[in-house]
Amino acid sequence: MQRSDEELYRLMRKGDQDAFAELYERREPALYRYALHTSGSSIVAEEVAHEVFVQLMGAGARFDERRGSLESYLYGVARNLIRVVRRQGPVEEAIDRAVEHDILGDLITNETMAALHRALREMPDRYRDVVILCDLEERSYEDVARIIGHPIGTVRSRLHRARALLSAKLKWLNAPAEVLSK
Amino acid sequence: MNCKERIPGIVEYARRRAEPDMELRAHLAACSGCGERWEGERQLTSQFSIMRIRAQAREPMDARRESLMREFARRHKRAPMPVWAWAFSAAAVLLLAAVLGHATHSRVRENPVPAIRTHGVRTQQTILYEASADASALSADDFVALPYALPLAAGELVRVVHADLDPDVLASMGIDVDPSWASEVPADVVVGEDGLPRAVRLADSSQF
């Protein structure tokens, strides 16, 4: 039976390296992707995903099981780290540059994809988080509700609102030139 | 159902890449606003798929992982104990052992474990019996079950040892001892397989 995140955390606090490694393997990839979508930079995403675990193993880790799940705590740490990076200045937009050479550019214009990345990054945290977790990570509403600490109804309504905002931006970008010139 | 009420359905169908039901399909065909929303949602879902695939295509970061594991090991590595600490620990253990030994000895003296004192016992005869459910059944034969004795297991073999016992020993077993008894008293002692006494019977107190 798979051990819970919280159980692994308790073991790692006692010095169990295998528990720490298991926790890392389980959660680091999704944290990296979350940081990638949020920051728009793979370099920042790597740093953030790494730093989350550095902080977790540190003596100052303030995770408290009574206040929520460890997964929720890890996303919270990642979110704060990204805010710190953003305050320091604009991050390198590695994703957008990669799009320029993407073979899928035949299907969707580079401009549209870059705009979607930008629009996602510029959204308020509460909308962006549900888009990333529900639609990019494909997590269930129940999981996302647990992670962000809000009811399922709130998750669903935020997602619908966020998608409407993104659709509107894409629609504007995809509008024919004559419409835009009016 | 108005257009606003249909939006959640439109979003969920688009997210799941599913075909809308007949009723919604008919509405999408008739309502240009909802039709546009439907197309926008579908397009968004397609673009999210591409983003998802791209985000998962990541170079393995083994070096980062290894450095993290090394850091974990370093932080949890216990420093070797200095010589003075070993000496201190050994002294503490010896002191603790001495204190515990003294306390245990005192307790034994205060509550002596009832047993047959070997110097006061002269075994005359040993007979083996098979015990019934417990030692109290022996009371039918004038045996007095010792209050501290563990119950006998059914089928356990017991020995009845004929012995001369010091009156002090009998008293420690809970037997009513006449103060006038000065010499050792002949008695039968039921002894379990573990060698511990379970019951005792005085041979004939009238002769002392």
XYZ file of C-alpha atoms in Angstrom:
390
model
C 0.000 0.000 0.000
C 1.289 3.426 -0.931
C 2.343 5.549 2.016
C 0.770 8.972 2.301
C 2.752 12.161 1.779
C 2.336 12.977 5.439
C 3.678 9.598 6.518
C 6.695 10.025 4.247
C 7.229 13.485 5.677
C 7.251 12.169 9.241
C 9.770 9.525 8.263
C 12.006 11.990 6.443
C 12.000 14.289 9.475
C 13.479 11.374 11.394
C 16.244 11.100 8.815
C 14.789 8.460 6.478
C 16.351 9.297 3.121
C 14.309 6.713 1.225
C 11.128 8.428 2.402
C 12.494 11.770 1.251
C 13.436 10.296 -2.138
C 9.963 8.781 -2.532
C 8.321 12.077 -1.706
C 10.589 13.847 -4.177
C 9.848 11.387 -6.990
C 6.146 11.658 -6.315
C 5.743 15.422 -6.129
C 8.650 17.126 -7.835
C 7.568 16.661 -11.488
C 4.158 18.283 -10.943
C 5.721 21.094 -8.915
C 8.146 21.716 -11.759
C 5.298 21.933 -14.278
C 3.307 24.179 -11.986
C 6.297 26.504 -11.671
C 6.871 26.327 -15.423
C 3.323 27.359 -16.279
C 3.282 30.020 -13.612
C 6.684 31.583 -14.257
C 7.020 30.834 -17.962
C 10.649 29.843 -17.524
C 12.054 26.333 -17.352
C 15.116 27.649 -15.535
C 13.001 29.277 -12.848
C 10.822 26.152 -12.691
C 13.849 23.936 -12.051
C 15.094 26.263 -9.344
C 11.723 26.518 -7.670
C 11.028 22.769 -7.714
C 14.465 22.186 -6.196
C 14.125 24.906 -3.583
C 10.759 23.588 -2.402
C 12.465 20.391 -1.280
C 15.447 22.209 0.173
C 13.012 24.144 2.332
C 11.085 20.995 3.201
C 14.167 19.271 4.581
C 15.261 22.378 6.439
C 14.708 22.897 10.126
C 12.424 25.824 9.348
C 9.801 23.759 7.476
C 6.483 24.806 9.005
C 4.254 22.101 7.655
C 1.427 21.240 10.052
C -0.782 18.269 9.167
C -3.706 19.754 11.061
C -3.819 22.706 8.698
C -3.893 20.822 5.400
C -2.204 18.280 3.201
C 1.504 18.222 2.478
C 0.779 18.550 -1.231
C -1.099 21.764 -0.573
C 1.820 23.007 1.512
C 4.310 22.204 -1.266
C 2.281 24.116 -3.851
C 2.055 27.003 -1.432
C 5.836 27.090 -1.024
C 6.300 26.938 -4.800
C 3.810 29.780 -5.307
C 5.629 31.977 -2.805
C 9.014 31.238 -4.356
C 7.705 32.239 -7.779
C 6.351 35.485 -6.328
C 9.802 36.229 -4.951
C 11.366 35.559 -8.346
C 8.803 37.799 -10.045
C 9.452 40.640 -7.645
C 13.106 40.491 -8.609
C 12.270 41.294 -12.226
C 10.959 39.781 -15.444
C 11.799 36.141 -15.905
C 13.225 34.660 -19.050
C 10.364 33.512 -21.242
C 11.822 30.213 -22.299
C 8.490 28.718 -23.286
C 7.681 31.468 -25.713
C 11.041 31.139 -27.397
C 10.607 27.402 -27.699
C 7.267 27.918 -29.371
C 8.960 29.689 -32.257
C 10.599 26.411 -33.274
C 7.769 24.091 -32.382
C 6.725 21.507 -34.935
C 3.135 21.847 -33.745
C 3.168 25.385 -35.066
C 1.314 24.075 -38.109
C -1.710 23.399 -35.993
C -1.763 26.435 -33.820
C 0.029 29.652 -34.566
C 3.057 30.446 -32.489
C 1.535 33.758 -31.715
C -1.577 32.180 -30.274
C 0.338 29.763 -28.110
C 2.686 32.436 -26.829
C -0.303 34.625 -26.060
C -1.950 31.783 -24.153
C 1.176 31.330 -22.036
C 1.292 35.036 -21.377
C -2.389 35.242 -20.565
C -2.049 32.368 -18.125
C 0.891 33.979 -16.361
C -0.898 37.294 -16.095
C -4.022 35.837 -14.527
C -4.675 36.262 -10.827
C -3.274 33.330 -8.808
C -6.731 32.049 -7.882
C -7.677 31.553 -11.538
C -4.307 30.399 -12.807
C -3.940 27.734 -10.112
C -7.209 26.027 -10.999
C -6.418 26.104 -14.731
C -2.998 24.554 -14.142
C -4.224 21.932 -11.721
C -7.528 21.035 -13.414
C -6.723 21.401 -17.100
C -2.959 21.097 -17.416
C -2.356 18.598 -14.622
C -5.753 16.964 -15.178
C -6.471 16.631 -11.489
C -10.017 16.040 -10.303
C -12.092 18.841 -8.792
C -11.889 17.023 -5.460
C -8.080 16.948 -5.537
C -7.840 20.583 -6.513
C -10.304 21.598 -3.819
C -8.100 19.850 -1.264
C -4.932 21.450 -2.621
C -6.196 25.006 -2.746
C -8.350 24.652 0.344
C -11.665 25.749 -1.181
C -14.951 23.936 -1.887
C -15.411 22.024 -5.136
C -18.038 24.525 -6.282
C -15.504 27.329 -5.958
C -12.952 25.367 -7.963
C -15.473 24.717 -10.731
C -16.699 28.297 -10.934
C -13.149 29.683 -10.919
C -12.159 27.311 -13.683
C -15.120 28.280 -15.836
C -14.385 31.962 -15.277
C -10.678 31.488 -16.028
C -11.419 29.600 -19.224
C -13.810 32.313 -20.325
C -11.074 34.915 -19.823
C -8.544 32.856 -21.764
C -11.020 32.099 -24.554
C -11.764 35.774 -24.902
C -8.067 36.577 -25.279
C -7.566 33.841 -27.855
C -10.647 34.906 -29.738
C -9.272 38.421 -29.964
C -5.949 37.104 -31.278
C -7.603 34.807 -33.791
C -9.936 37.449 -35.082
C -9.453 38.187 -38.787
C -7.405 41.250 -39.565
C -10.383 43.074 -41.042
C -12.307 42.714 -37.785
C -9.387 44.077 -35.789
C -8.934 46.957 -38.166
C -12.515 48.135 -37.680
C -32.762 26.608 -19.576
C -31.182 29.891 -20.659
C -27.721 30.404 -22.189
C -26.059 31.239 -18.876
C -27.286 28.005 -17.371
C -25.854 26.063 -20.299
C -22.290 27.384 -19.870
C -21.162 24.834 -17.253
C -22.306 22.019 -19.552
C -20.524 23.550 -22.524
C -17.276 23.889 -20.551
C -17.398 20.372 -19.179
C -18.152 18.775 -22.559
C -15.275 20.718 -24.107
C -12.875 19.814 -21.295
C -13.688 16.124 -21.667
C -13.544 16.339 -25.470
C -16.991 14.799 -25.499
C -19.840 15.333 -27.932
C -22.677 17.378 -26.420
C -25.996 15.686 -25.912
C -28.726 16.177 -28.508
C -30.461 18.961 -26.642
C -27.269 21.005 -26.245
C -26.256 20.316 -29.851
C -29.549 21.717 -31.023
C -29.043 24.808 -28.870
C -25.468 25.351 -30.121
C -26.702 25.192 -33.678
C -29.398 27.761 -32.967
C -27.537 30.152 -30.614
C -24.544 31.947 -32.094
C -23.252 33.137 -28.683
C -23.182 29.650 -27.215
C -21.830 28.269 -30.481
C -18.884 30.668 -30.292
C -18.298 29.800 -26.672
C -18.327 26.129 -27.584
C -15.710 26.637 -30.302
C -13.565 28.755 -27.977
C -13.680 26.128 -25.244
C -12.765 23.360 -27.660
C -9.848 25.364 -29.000
C -8.641 26.039 -25.485
C -8.745 22.345 -24.625
C -6.642 21.536 -27.693
C -4.065 24.169 -26.786
C -3.889 22.952 -23.208
C -3.093 19.479 -24.555
C -0.112 20.866 -26.409
C 1.047 22.801 -23.365
C 0.739 19.668 -21.265
C 2.795 17.582 -23.666
C 5.459 20.249 -23.895
C 5.716 20.654 -20.130
C 6.176 16.924 -19.689
C 9.038 16.815 -22.193
C 11.749 17.620 -19.716
C 15.390 16.711 -19.582
C 16.146 14.403 -16.654
C 17.677 16.349 -13.800
C 19.597 13.575 -12.079
C 22.366 15.907 -10.953
C 19.892 18.116 -9.113
C 18.262 15.135 -7.483
C 21.598 13.712 -6.415
C 22.725 16.996 -4.910
C 19.462 17.182 -2.966
C 19.927 13.654 -1.624
C 23.523 14.410 -0.651
C 22.357 17.503 1.170
C 19.722 15.461 2.990
C 22.320 12.887 4.021
C 24.688 15.621 5.190
C 22.029 17.275 7.318
C 21.019 14.024 8.975
C 24.503 12.639 9.465
C 25.202 12.237 13.156
C 28.477 13.729 14.383
C 30.846 11.151 15.936
C 30.640 11.118 19.716
C 33.773 12.492 21.409
C 35.743 10.334 23.869
C 34.592 12.326 26.899
C 30.983 11.683 25.878
C 31.589 7.942 25.711
C 33.176 8.008 29.179
C 30.297 10.081 30.530
C 27.738 7.688 29.013
C 29.486 4.636 30.481
C 29.609 6.249 33.915
C 25.925 7.124 33.689
C 25.015 3.556 32.747
C 27.040 2.142 35.663
C 25.445 4.573 38.081
C 21.974 3.727 36.805
C 22.679 0.002 37.111
C 23.858 0.471 40.690
C 20.786 2.472 41.648
C 18.413 0.001 40.010
C 20.220 -2.957 41.594
C 19.943 -1.398 45.025
C 16.255 -0.603 44.549
C 15.493 -4.118 43.355
C 17.401 -5.679 46.235
C 15.497 -3.523 48.729
C 12.190 -4.552 47.216
C 13.105 -8.226 47.373
C 13.935 -7.902 51.032
C 10.668 -6.129 51.737
C 8.530 -8.634 49.795
C 10.421 -11.908 49.734
C 9.358 -14.235 46.980
C 7.893 -17.246 48.712
C 9.961 -20.269 47.981
C 11.089 -23.378 49.707
C 14.353 -22.604 51.440
C 16.637 -25.312 50.306
C 18.588 -25.417 53.536
C 15.388 -26.160 55.422
C 14.099 -28.830 53.088
C 14.813 -32.446 53.256
C 13.151 -34.174 50.406
C 11.831 -37.529 51.397
C 9.731 -38.642 48.466
C 8.530 -37.268 45.167
C 5.322 -38.371 43.471
C 4.114 -37.130 40.083
C 0.482 -36.167 39.549
C -1.343 -34.693 36.605
C -2.873 -31.381 37.594
C -6.517 -30.547 37.160
C -7.567 -27.106 35.925
C -6.021 -25.265 38.828
C -4.203 -25.709 42.065
C -7.277 -24.894 44.129
C -8.669 -28.321 43.270
C -5.953 -29.697 45.509
C -7.756 -28.260 48.516
C -9.888 -31.380 48.559
C -6.784 -33.143 49.846
C -6.113 -30.521 52.542
C -3.658 -28.717 50.357
C -3.626 -24.957 50.756
C -3.130 -23.171 47.442
C -0.439 -20.543 47.704
C -1.991 -17.137 47.102
C 0.828 -15.865 44.881
C 1.101 -19.045 42.791
C 0.379 -19.021 39.061
C -2.515 -21.300 38.065
C -1.554 -24.707 36.796
C -2.168 -25.521 33.174
C -4.538 -28.408 32.534
C -2.486 -31.537 32.070
C 0.606 -29.996 33.606
C 2.605 -32.548 35.582
C 3.170 -31.589 39.192
C 5.350 -33.131 41.843
C 4.325 -33.550 45.448
C 7.468 -33.151 47.432
C 7.536 -34.433 51.001
C 9.783 -32.118 52.915
C 10.628 -30.742 56.340
C 9.997 -27.018 56.216
C 11.074 -24.233 58.494
C 8.023 -22.618 60.191
C 9.182 -19.274 58.763
C 8.955 -20.698 55.280
C 5.461 -22.013 55.959
C 4.435 -18.636 57.296
C 5.753 -16.965 54.129
C 3.518 -19.340 52.161
C 0.456 -18.077 54.033
C 0.115 -21.149 56.288
C -1.170 -20.522 59.762
C 1.831 -21.397 61.909
C 1.622 -22.202 65.611
C 4.204 -20.073 67.468
C 5.088 -23.065 69.570
C 6.516 -24.868 66.593
C 10.231 -24.657 66.998
C 11.508 -27.303 64.673
C 10.989 -27.986 61.014
C 7.565 -29.236 60.038
C 6.943 -32.169 57.693
C 4.820 -31.037 54.746
C 3.790 -31.954 51.251
C 4.485 -29.272 48.664
C 2.956 -29.308 45.206
C 5.569 -28.086 42.734
C 4.740 -27.203 39.140
C 6.787 -28.020 36.064
C 8.474 -24.666 36.429
C 9.786 -25.689 39.853
C 7.686 -23.185 41.740
C 5.467 -24.252 44.676
C 1.731 -24.093 44.091
C 0.219 -25.589 47.276
C 1.281 -26.982 50.582
C -0.178 -29.448 53.105
C 1.060 -30.074 56.592
C 1.628 -33.735 57.223
C 0.164 -33.861 60.725
C 0.374 -30.825 62.971
C -0.605 -32.805 66.061
C 2.811 -34.408 66.252
C 4.738 -31.101 66.741
